[in-house]
Amino acid sequence: RQSAIDIMQQEWFAGIRDSNRYHLYRSEWSVQLITVTVPYFNEVKIKCFRDALIRFRLGVSEIQVHKNRFIRNGNESMNDCPFCPRSTEDEKHILFHCTQYDSVRPDSYRSVQPQCEDRFLVQLLSCVDAGRTRQLAWFLFKCFEKRRIMTCV
C-alpha cells in the first residue's frame, strides 16, 4: 500500500515538473506550496478578491503567461507585459516588477531582493497567515481590475 502511494506521488510530482501549465510549482521550494493546505476559501471573505487569488494560483488569470501557455508558435513576445516593454508578464512580474501596479503593491513585496523572489512567491502563495492571504487577494484583485481598465479587456 505505501509503495503504491509513493509511486503515485512520484508520478504526480513528475507530471507537475514536466508540465507547461504548472511552471510556478517547479522551483526548489515547490514542495512547500503543494503540500500545505491554504485556508483562503474561508479567510478571504470577499468573493471577487478570493476569485482573483484562485485564478492566479491555478494559472487561469488574464496575465499573458496564463492566457498563452497552450499556444506553441515560438513567439515569446506574446507573453510581454502590456505596460512594460520587453518584460514577460508572469507571476513574479505582477508581484514585484510591473510599474503599473506600484500604487497598490504592498511594501513587503517591494523590499524582496531579486534572488529571493522565487522563495518569497512560494511562501506567499502557501501562507496560512490570514492577513497576508487577504492582502495578496486584495492586491491581485486591484492588479487585475487596473489591467482590465488600462487594456480595455
CSV table of N, CA and C in Angstrom, one decimal:
chain,number,residue,atom,x,y,z
A,1,ARG,N,0.8,-1.2,0.0
A,1,ARG,CA,0.0,0.0,0.0
A,1,ARG,C,0.9,1.3,0.0
A,2,GLN,N,1.8,1.4,0.9
A,2,GLN,CA,2.7,2.5,1.0
A,2,GLN,C,3.5,2.7,-0.3
A,3,SER,N,3.9,1.6,-0.9
A,3,SER,CA,4.7,1.6,-2.1
A,3,SER,C,3.8,2.2,-3.3
A,4,ALA,N,2.6,1.8,-3.3
A,4,ALA,CA,1.7,2.4,-4.3
A,4,ALA,C,1.5,3.9,-4.1
A,5,ILE,N,1.4,4.3,-2.9
A,5,ILE,CA,1.2,5.7,-2.6
A,5,ILE,C,2.5,6.5,-3.0
A,6,ASP,N,3.6,5.9,-2.7
A,6,ASP,CA,4.9,6.6,-3.1
A,6,ASP,C,5.0,6.7,-4.6
A,7,ILE,N,4.6,5.7,-5.3
A,7,ILE,CA,4.7,5.7,-6.8
A,7,ILE,C,3.7,6.7,-7.4
A,8,MET,N,2.5,6.8,-6.8
A,8,MET,CA,1.6,7.8,-7.3
A,8,MET,C,2.1,9.2,-7.0
A,9,GLN,N,2.7,9.5,-5.8
A,9,GLN,CA,3.2,10.8,-5.6
A,9,GLN,C,4.4,11.1,-6.5
A,10,GLN,N,5.3,10.2,-6.8
A,10,GLN,CA,6.4,10.4,-7.7
A,10,GLN,C,5.8,10.8,-9.1
A,11,GLU,N,4.8,10.0,-9.5
A,11,GLU,CA,4.3,10.3,-10.9
A,11,GLU,C,3.6,11.7,-10.9
A,12,TRP,N,2.9,12.0,-9.8
A,12,TRP,CA,2.2,13.3,-9.7
A,12,TRP,C,3.2,14.4,-9.8
A,13,PHE,N,4.3,14.4,-8.9
A,13,PHE,CA,5.3,15.4,-9.0
A,13,PHE,C,6.0,15.5,-10.3
A,14,ALA,N,6.3,14.3,-11.0
A,14,ALA,CA,6.9,14.3,-12.3
A,14,ALA,C,6.0,15.0,-13.3
A,15,GLY,N,4.7,14.8,-13.2
A,15,GLY,CA,3.7,15.4,-14.1
A,15,GLY,C,3.7,16.9,-13.9
A,16,ILE,N,3.8,17.4,-12.7
A,16,ILE,CA,3.9,18.8,-12.5
A,16,ILE,C,5.2,19.4,-13.0
A,17,ARG,N,6.3,18.7,-12.7
A,17,ARG,CA,7.6,19.1,-13.2
A,17,ARG,C,7.7,19.2,-14.7
A,18,ASP,N,7.1,18.3,-15.4
A,18,ASP,CA,7.2,18.3,-16.8
A,18,ASP,C,6.1,19.1,-17.5
A,19,SER,N,5.2,19.7,-16.8
A,19,SER,CA,4.0,20.3,-17.4
A,19,SER,C,4.3,21.8,-17.7
A,20,ASN,N,3.9,22.3,-18.8
A,20,ASN,CA,4.0,23.8,-19.1
A,20,ASN,C,3.0,24.6,-18.2
A,21,ARG,N,1.9,23.9,-17.9
A,21,ARG,CA,0.9,24.6,-17.1
A,21,ARG,C,1.3,25.0,-15.7
A,22,TYR,N,2.1,24.2,-15.1
A,22,TYR,CA,2.5,24.3,-13.7
A,22,TYR,C,3.9,24.8,-13.5
A,23,HIS,N,4.3,25.7,-14.3
A,23,HIS,CA,5.7,26.2,-14.2
A,23,HIS,C,6.1,26.8,-12.9
A,24,LEU,N,5.1,27.4,-12.3
A,24,LEU,CA,5.3,28.1,-11.0
A,24,LEU,C,5.7,27.0,-9.9
A,25,TYR,N,5.3,25.8,-10.0
A,25,TYR,CA,5.5,24.8,-9.0
A,25,TYR,C,6.8,24.0,-9.2
A,26,ARG,N,7.7,24.4,-10.1
A,26,ARG,CA,8.9,23.7,-10.4
A,26,ARG,C,10.1,24.2,-9.5
A,27,SER,N,10.0,25.2,-8.8
A,27,SER,CA,11.1,25.7,-8.0
A,27,SER,C,11.5,24.7,-6.9
A,28,GLU,N,12.6,24.9,-6.3
A,28,GLU,CA,13.1,24.0,-5.2
A,28,GLU,C,12.2,24.2,-4.0
A,29,TRP,N,11.4,25.2,-3.9
A,29,TRP,CA,10.5,25.4,-2.7
A,29,TRP,C,9.1,24.9,-3.0
A,30,SER,N,8.9,24.3,-4.2
A,30,SER,CA,7.6,24.0,-4.6
A,30,SER,C,6.9,22.9,-3.7
A,31,VAL,N,7.6,22.1,-3.1
A,31,VAL,CA,7.0,21.0,-2.3
A,31,VAL,C,6.2,21.7,-1.2
A,32,GLN,N,6.8,22.8,-0.6
A,32,GLN,CA,6.1,23.5,0.4
A,32,GLN,C,4.7,24.0,-0.1
A,33,LEU,N,4.7,24.6,-1.3
A,33,LEU,CA,3.4,25.1,-1.9
A,33,LEU,C,2.4,24.0,-2.1
A,34,ILE,N,2.9,22.9,-2.6
A,34,ILE,CA,2.0,21.8,-3.0
A,34,ILE,C,1.4,21.1,-1.7
A,35,THR,N,2.2,20.9,-0.7
A,35,THR,CA,1.8,20.1,0.4
A,35,THR,C,1.1,20.9,1.6
A,36,VAL,N,1.1,22.2,1.5
A,36,VAL,CA,0.4,23.0,2.6
A,36,VAL,C,-1.0,23.3,2.2
A,37,THR,N,-1.9,23.1,3.1
A,37,THR,CA,-3.3,23.4,2.8
A,37,THR,C,-3.5,24.9,3.2
A,38,VAL,N,-4.0,25.6,2.2
A,38,VAL,CA,-4.2,27.0,2.4
A,38,VAL,C,-5.7,27.3,2.6
A,39,PRO,N,-6.0,27.9,3.7
A,39,PRO,CA,-7.4,28.1,4.0
A,39,PRO,C,-8.0,29.4,3.4
A,40,TYR,N,-7.6,29.7,2.2
A,40,TYR,CA,-8.1,31.0,1.6
A,40,TYR,C,-9.6,31.0,1.3
A,41,PHE,N,-10.1,29.8,1.1
A,41,PHE,CA,-11.6,29.8,0.9
A,41,PHE,C,-12.3,30.4,2.0
A,42,ASN,N,-11.8,30.1,3.2
A,42,ASN,CA,-12.5,30.6,4.4
A,42,ASN,C,-12.0,32.0,4.9
A,43,GLU,N,-10.7,32.3,4.6
A,43,GLU,CA,-10.1,33.5,5.1
A,43,GLU,C,-10.4,34.7,4.3
A,44,VAL,N,-10.6,34.6,3.0
A,44,VAL,CA,-10.8,35.7,2.1
A,44,VAL,C,-12.4,35.7,1.9
A,45,LYS,N,-13.0,36.6,2.6
A,45,LYS,CA,-14.5,36.6,2.6
A,45,LYS,C,-15.1,37.3,1.4
A,46,ILE,N,-14.4,38.3,0.8
A,46,ILE,CA,-14.9,39.0,-0.4
A,46,ILE,C,-14.6,38.2,-1.6
A,47,LYS,N,-15.7,37.8,-2.3
A,47,LYS,CA,-15.7,36.8,-3.4
A,47,LYS,C,-14.8,37.3,-4.5
A,48,CYS,N,-14.8,38.5,-4.9
A,48,CYS,CA,-14.0,39.0,-6.0
A,48,CYS,C,-12.5,38.9,-5.7
A,49,PHE,N,-12.2,39.2,-4.4
A,49,PHE,CA,-10.8,39.1,-4.0
A,49,PHE,C,-10.3,37.6,-4.0
A,50,ARG,N,-11.2,36.7,-3.5
A,50,ARG,CA,-10.9,35.3,-3.4
A,50,ARG,C,-10.8,34.7,-4.9
A,51,ASP,N,-11.7,35.2,-5.8
A,51,ASP,CA,-11.6,34.7,-7.2
A,51,ASP,C,-10.3,35.1,-7.8
A,52,ALA,N,-9.8,36.3,-7.6
A,52,ALA,CA,-8.5,36.8,-8.1
A,52,ALA,C,-7.4,35.9,-7.6
A,53,LEU,N,-7.4,35.6,-6.4
A,53,LEU,CA,-6.4,34.7,-5.8
A,53,LEU,C,-6.4,33.3,-6.4
A,54,ILE,N,-7.6,32.8,-6.5
A,54,ILE,CA,-7.8,31.4,-7.0
A,54,ILE,C,-7.3,31.3,-8.5
A,55,ARG,N,-7.7,32.3,-9.3
A,55,ARG,CA,-7.3,32.3,-10.7
A,55,ARG,C,-5.8,32.4,-10.8
A,56,PHE,N,-5.2,33.3,-10.0
A,56,PHE,CA,-3.7,33.4,-10.0
A,56,PHE,C,-3.0,32.1,-9.6
A,57,ARG,N,-3.5,31.5,-8.5
A,57,ARG,CA,-2.9,30.3,-8.1
A,57,ARG,C,-3.0,29.1,-9.1
A,58,LEU,N,-4.2,29.1,-9.7
A,58,LEU,CA,-4.4,28.0,-10.7
A,58,LEU,C,-3.8,28.2,-12.1
A,59,GLY,N,-3.3,29.4,-12.3
A,59,GLY,CA,-2.8,29.7,-13.6
A,59,GLY,C,-3.8,30.0,-14.7
A,60,VAL,N,-4.9,30.5,-14.3
A,60,VAL,CA,-6.0,30.8,-15.3
A,60,VAL,C,-6.5,32.2,-15.2
A,61,SER,N,-5.6,33.1,-14.8
A,61,SER,CA,-5.9,34.5,-14.8
A,61,SER,C,-5.7,35.1,-16.2
A,62,GLU,N,-5.9,36.5,-16.2
A,62,GLU,CA,-5.7,37.1,-17.5
A,62,GLU,C,-4.3,37.6,-17.8
A,63,ILE,N,-3.3,37.2,-17.0
A,63,ILE,CA,-1.9,37.6,-17.3
A,63,ILE,C,-1.4,36.8,-18.5
A,64,GLN,N,-0.5,37.3,-19.2
A,64,GLN,CA,-0.1,36.8,-20.5
A,64,GLN,C,0.4,35.3,-20.4
A,65,VAL,N,1.2,35.0,-19.5
A,65,VAL,CA,1.7,33.6,-19.4
A,65,VAL,C,0.6,32.6,-19.2
A,66,HIS,N,-0.5,33.0,-18.5
A,66,HIS,CA,-1.6,32.2,-18.3
A,66,HIS,C,-2.4,32.0,-19.5
A,67,LYS,N,-2.7,33.2,-20.2
A,67,LYS,CA,-3.5,33.2,-21.4
A,67,LYS,C,-2.9,32.4,-22.5
A,68,ASN,N,-1.6,32.5,-22.6
A,68,ASN,CA,-0.9,32.0,-23.8
A,68,ASN,C,-0.1,30.7,-23.6
A,69,ARG,N,-0.3,30.0,-22.5
A,69,ARG,CA,0.5,28.8,-22.2
A,69,ARG,C,0.3,27.7,-23.1
A,70,PHE,N,-0.8,27.6,-23.8
A,70,PHE,CA,-1.0,26.5,-24.7
A,70,PHE,C,-0.7,26.8,-26.2
A,71,ILE,N,-0.4,28.1,-26.5
A,71,ILE,CA,0.0,28.5,-27.8
A,71,ILE,C,1.4,28.2,-28.1
A,72,ARG,N,1.7,27.4,-29.1
A,72,ARG,CA,3.1,27.0,-29.4
A,72,ARG,C,3.5,27.5,-30.8
A,73,ASN,N,3.7,28.8,-30.9
A,73,ASN,CA,4.1,29.3,-32.2
A,73,ASN,C,5.5,29.9,-32.1
A,74,GLY,N,6.2,29.8,-31.0
A,74,GLY,CA,7.5,30.3,-30.8
A,74,GLY,C,7.6,31.8,-30.7
A,75,ASN,N,6.5,32.5,-30.6
A,75,ASN,CA,6.5,33.9,-30.4
A,75,ASN,C,6.5,34.3,-29.0
A,76,GLU,N,7.7,34.4,-28.4
A,76,GLU,CA,7.7,34.7,-26.9
A,76,GLU,C,7.2,36.1,-26.6
A,77,SER,N,7.1,37.0,-27.6
A,77,SER,CA,6.6,38.4,-27.3
A,77,SER,C,5.1,38.4,-27.0
A,78,MET,N,4.5,37.2,-27.3
A,78,MET,CA,3.0,37.1,-26.9
A,78,MET,C,2.9,37.2,-25.4
A,79,ASN,N,3.9,36.9,-24.6
A,79,ASN,CA,3.8,37.0,-23.2
A,79,ASN,C,4.3,38.3,-22.6
A,80,ASP,N,4.6,39.3,-23.5
A,80,ASP,CA,5.1,40.5,-23.0
A,80,ASP,C,4.0,41.3,-22.2
A,81,CYS,N,4.4,42.0,-21.2
A,81,CYS,CA,3.6,42.8,-20.4
A,81,CYS,C,3.0,43.9,-21.2
A,82,PRO,N,1.7,44.2,-21.1
A,82,PRO,CA,1.2,45.3,-21.9
A,82,PRO,C,1.7,46.7,-21.5
A,83,PHE,N,2.3,46.8,-20.3
A,83,PHE,CA,2.8,48.0,-19.8
A,83,PHE,C,4.3,48.2,-19.7
A,84,CYS,N,5.0,47.1,-19.7
A,84,CYS,CA,6.5,47.1,-19.6
A,84,CYS,C,7.1,46.5,-20.9
A,85,PRO,N,7.7,47.3,-21.7
A,85,PRO,CA,8.3,46.8,-22.9
A,85,PRO,C,9.3,45.7,-22.6
A,86,ARG,N,9.3,44.6,-23.4
A,86,ARG,CA,10.3,43.5,-23.3
A,86,ARG,C,10.3,42.8,-21.9
A,87,SER,N,9.3,42.9,-21.2
A,87,SER,CA,9.2,42.1,-19.9
A,87,SER,C,8.1,41.1,-20.0
A,88,THR,N,8.4,39.9,-19.6
A,88,THR,CA,7.4,38.8,-19.6
A,88,THR,C,6.5,39.0,-18.5
A,89,GLU,N,5.2,39.0,-18.8
A,89,GLU,CA,4.2,39.2,-17.8
A,89,GLU,C,3.9,37.8,-17.1
A,90,ASP,N,4.6,37.5,-16.1
A,90,ASP,CA,4.4,36.3,-15.3
A,90,ASP,C,4.1,36.6,-13.9
A,91,GLU,N,4.0,35.6,-13.0
A,91,GLU,CA,3.6,35.9,-11.6
A,91,GLU,C,4.6,36.8,-10.9
A,92,LYS,N,5.9,36.6,-11.1
A,92,LYS,CA,6.9,37.4,-10.4
A,92,LYS,C,6.8,38.9,-11.0
A,93,HIS,N,6.6,39.0,-12.2
A,93,HIS,CA,6.5,40.4,-12.8
A,93,HIS,C,5.3,41.1,-12.2
A,94,ILE,N,4.2,40.5,-12.1
A,94,ILE,CA,3.0,41.1,-11.4
A,94,ILE,C,3.3,41.5,-10.0
A,95,LEU,N,3.8,40.6,-9.2
A,95,LEU,CA,4.0,40.8,-7.8
A,95,LEU,C,5.1,41.8,-7.5
A,96,PHE,N,6.2,41.8,-8.2
A,96,PHE,CA,7.4,42.5,-7.8
A,96,PHE,C,7.8,43.6,-8.8
A,97,HIS,N,7.5,43.6,-10.1
A,97,HIS,CA,8.2,44.5,-11.0
A,97,HIS,C,7.3,45.4,-11.8
A,98,CYS,N,6.1,45.1,-12.2
A,98,CYS,CA,5.3,45.9,-13.1
A,98,CYS,C,5.1,47.2,-12.4
A,99,THR,N,5.5,48.3,-13.1
A,99,THR,CA,5.4,49.6,-12.5
A,99,THR,C,3.9,50.1,-12.5
A,100,GLN,N,3.1,49.5,-13.4
A,100,GLN,CA,1.7,49.8,-13.4
A,100,GLN,C,1.0,49.5,-12.1
A,101,TYR,N,1.5,48.6,-11.3
A,101,TYR,CA,0.9,48.2,-10.0
A,101,TYR,C,1.6,48.8,-8.8
A,102,ASP,N,2.5,49.7,-9.0
A,102,ASP,CA,3.3,50.3,-7.9
A,102,ASP,C,2.4,50.9,-6.9
A,103,SER,N,1.3,51.6,-7.3
A,103,SER,CA,0.4,52.3,-6.4
A,103,SER,C,-0.4,51.4,-5.5
A,104,VAL,N,-0.5,50.1,-5.8
A,104,VAL,CA,-1.3,49.2,-5.0
A,104,VAL,C,-0.4,48.1,-4.4
A,105,ARG,N,0.9,48.1,-4.8
A,105,ARG,CA,1.8,47.0,-4.3
A,105,ARG,C,2.1,47.2,-2.8
A,106,PRO,N,1.9,46.1,-2.0
A,106,PRO,CA,2.3,46.2,-0.6
A,106,PRO,C,3.8,46.5,-0.4
A,107,ASP,N,4.1,47.2,0.6
A,107,ASP,CA,5.5,47.5,0.9
A,107,ASP,C,6.4,46.2,1.1
A,108,SER,N,5.8,45.2,1.7
A,108,SER,CA,6.6,44.0,1.9
A,108,SER,C,7.0,43.3,0.6
A,109,TYR,N,6.3,43.5,-0.5
A,109,TYR,CA,6.6,43.0,-1.8
A,109,TYR,C,7.7,43.8,-2.5
A,110,ARG,N,7.8,45.1,-2.1
A,110,ARG,CA,8.8,45.9,-2.8
A,110,ARG,C,10.2,45.7,-2.3
A,111,SER,N,10.3,45.2,-1.0
A,111,SER,CA,11.7,45.0,-0.4
A,111,SER,C,12.3,43.6,-0.7
A,112,VAL,N,11.6,42.8,-1.5
A,112,VAL,CA,12.2,41.5,-1.8
A,112,VAL,C,13.3,41.6,-2.8
A,113,GLN,N,14.5,41.0,-2.4
A,113,GLN,CA,15.6,41.0,-3.3
A,113,GLN,C,15.4,40.1,-4.5
A,114,PRO,N,15.9,40.4,-5.7
A,114,PRO,CA,15.7,39.5,-6.9
A,114,PRO,C,16.0,38.1,-6.6
A,115,GLN,N,17.1,37.8,-5.9
A,115,GLN,CA,17.5,36.4,-5.7
A,115,GLN,C,16.6,35.6,-4.8
A,116,CYS,N,15.7,36.4,-4.1
A,116,CYS,CA,14.8,35.8,-3.1
A,116,CYS,C,13.3,35.7,-3.6
A,117,GLU,N,13.1,36.2,-4.9
A,117,GLU,CA,11.7,36.3,-5.4
A,117,GLU,C,11.0,34.9,-5.4
A,118,ASP,N,11.7,33.9,-5.9
A,118,ASP,CA,11.0,32.6,-6.1
A,118,ASP,C,10.6,32.1,-4.7
A,119,ARG,N,11.5,32.2,-3.7
A,119,ARG,CA,11.1,31.7,-2.4
A,119,ARG,C,10.0,32.5,-1.8
A,120,PHE,N,10.1,33.8,-1.9
A,120,PHE,CA,9.0,34.7,-1.4
A,120,PHE,C,7.7,34.4,-2.0
A,121,LEU,N,7.7,34.2,-3.4
A,121,LEU,CA,6.4,33.9,-4.1
A,121,LEU,C,5.8,32.6,-3.6
A,122,VAL,N,6.6,31.6,-3.4
A,122,VAL,CA,6.0,30.3,-2.9
A,122,VAL,C,5.6,30.4,-1.5
A,123,GLN,N,6.3,31.1,-0.6
A,123,GLN,CA,5.9,31.4,0.7
A,123,GLN,C,4.6,32.2,0.8
A,124,LEU,N,4.5,33.2,-0.1
A,124,LEU,CA,3.3,34.0,-0.1
A,124,LEU,C,2.1,33.2,-0.6
A,125,LEU,N,2.2,32.3,-1.6
A,125,LEU,CA,1.1,31.5,-2.0
A,125,LEU,C,0.8,30.4,-1.1
A,126,SER,N,1.7,30.0,-0.3
A,126,SER,CA,1.4,28.9,0.7
A,126,SER,C,1.2,29.4,2.1
A,127,CYS,N,1.1,30.7,2.2
A,127,CYS,CA,0.9,31.3,3.6
A,127,CYS,C,-0.4,30.9,4.2
A,128,VAL,N,-0.3,30.5,5.4
A,128,VAL,CA,-1.5,30.2,6.2
A,128,VAL,C,-1.9,31.4,7.1
A,129,ASP,N,-1.1,32.5,7.1
A,129,ASP,CA,-1.5,33.7,7.8
A,129,ASP,C,-2.6,34.4,7.1
A,130,ALA,N,-3.8,34.5,7.8
A,130,ALA,CA,-5.0,35.1,7.2
A,130,ALA,C,-4.8,36.5,6.7
A,131,GLY,N,-4.0,37.3,7.4
A,131,GLY,CA,-3.8,38.7,7.0
A,131,GLY,C,-3.0,38.8,5.7
A,132,ARG,N,-2.0,38.0,5.6
A,132,ARG,CA,-1.2,38.0,4.4
A,132,ARG,C,-1.9,37.5,3.2
A,133,THR,N,-2.8,36.5,3.4
A,133,THR,CA,-3.6,35.9,2.4
A,133,THR,C,-4.6,36.9,1.9
A,134,ARG,N,-5.2,37.6,2.8
A,134,ARG,CA,-6.2,38.6,2.4
A,134,ARG,C,-5.5,39.8,1.6
A,135,GLN,N,-4.3,40.2,2.1
A,135,GLN,CA,-3.6,41.2,1.4
A,135,GLN,C,-3.2,40.8,0.0
A,136,LEU,N,-2.8,39.6,-0.2
A,136,LEU,CA,-2.4,39.1,-1.5
A,136,LEU,C,-3.7,39.1,-2.4
A,137,ALA,N,-4.8,38.6,-1.9
A,137,ALA,CA,-6.0,38.6,-2.7
A,137,ALA,C,-6.5,40.0,-3.1
A,138,TRP,N,-6.4,40.9,-2.2
A,138,TRP,CA,-6.7,42.3,-2.5
A,138,TRP,C,-5.8,42.9,-3.5
A,139,PHE,N,-4.5,42.6,-3.4
A,139,PHE,CA,-3.5,43.2,-4.4
A,139,PHE,C,-3.8,42.6,-5.8
A,140,LEU,N,-4.0,41.3,-5.8
A,140,LEU,CA,-4.3,40.7,-7.2
A,140,LEU,C,-5.5,41.2,-7.8
A,141,PHE,N,-6.6,41.4,-7.0
A,141,PHE,CA,-7.8,41.9,-7.5
A,141,PHE,C,-7.6,43.3,-8.0
A,142,LYS,N,-6.9,44.2,-7.3
A,142,LYS,CA,-6.6,45.5,-7.8
A,142,LYS,C,-5.7,45.5,-9.0
A,143,CYS,N,-4.8,44.6,-9.1
A,143,CYS,CA,-4.0,44.5,-10.3
A,143,CYS,C,-4.8,44.1,-11.5
A,144,PHE,N,-5.7,43.1,-11.4
A,144,PHE,CA,-6.5,42.6,-12.5
A,144,PHE,C,-7.5,43.7,-12.9
A,145,GLU,N,-8.0,44.4,-11.9
A,145,GLU,CA,-9.0,45.4,-12.2
A,145,GLU,C,-8.3,46.6,-13.0
A,146,LYS,N,-7.2,47.0,-12.5
A,146,LYS,CA,-6.4,48.0,-13.2
A,146,LYS,C,-6.0,47.6,-14.6
A,147,ARG,N,-5.6,46.3,-14.7
A,147,ARG,CA,-5.2,45.8,-16.0
A,147,ARG,C,-6.4,45.8,-17.0
A,148,ARG,N,-7.6,45.4,-16.5
A,148,ARG,CA,-8.8,45.4,-17.4
A,148,ARG,C,-9.1,46.8,-17.9
A,149,ILE,N,-9.0,47.8,-17.0
A,149,ILE,CA,-9.3,49.2,-17.3
A,149,ILE,C,-8.3,49.7,-18.3
A,150,MET,N,-7.0,49.5,-18.1
A,150,MET,CA,-5.9,50.0,-18.9
A,150,MET,C,-5.9,49.3,-20.3
A,151,THR,N,-6.2,48.1,-20.4
A,151,THR,CA,-6.1,47.4,-21.7
A,151,THR,C,-7.5,47.2,-22.3
A,152,CYS,N,-8.5,47.8,-21.7
A,152,CYS,CA,-9.9,47.7,-22.2
A,152,CYS,C,-10.3,46.3,-22.5
A,153,VAL,N,-10.0,45.3,-21.6
A,153,VAL,CA,-10.4,43.9,-21.8
A,153,VAL,C,-11.7,43.6,-21.1
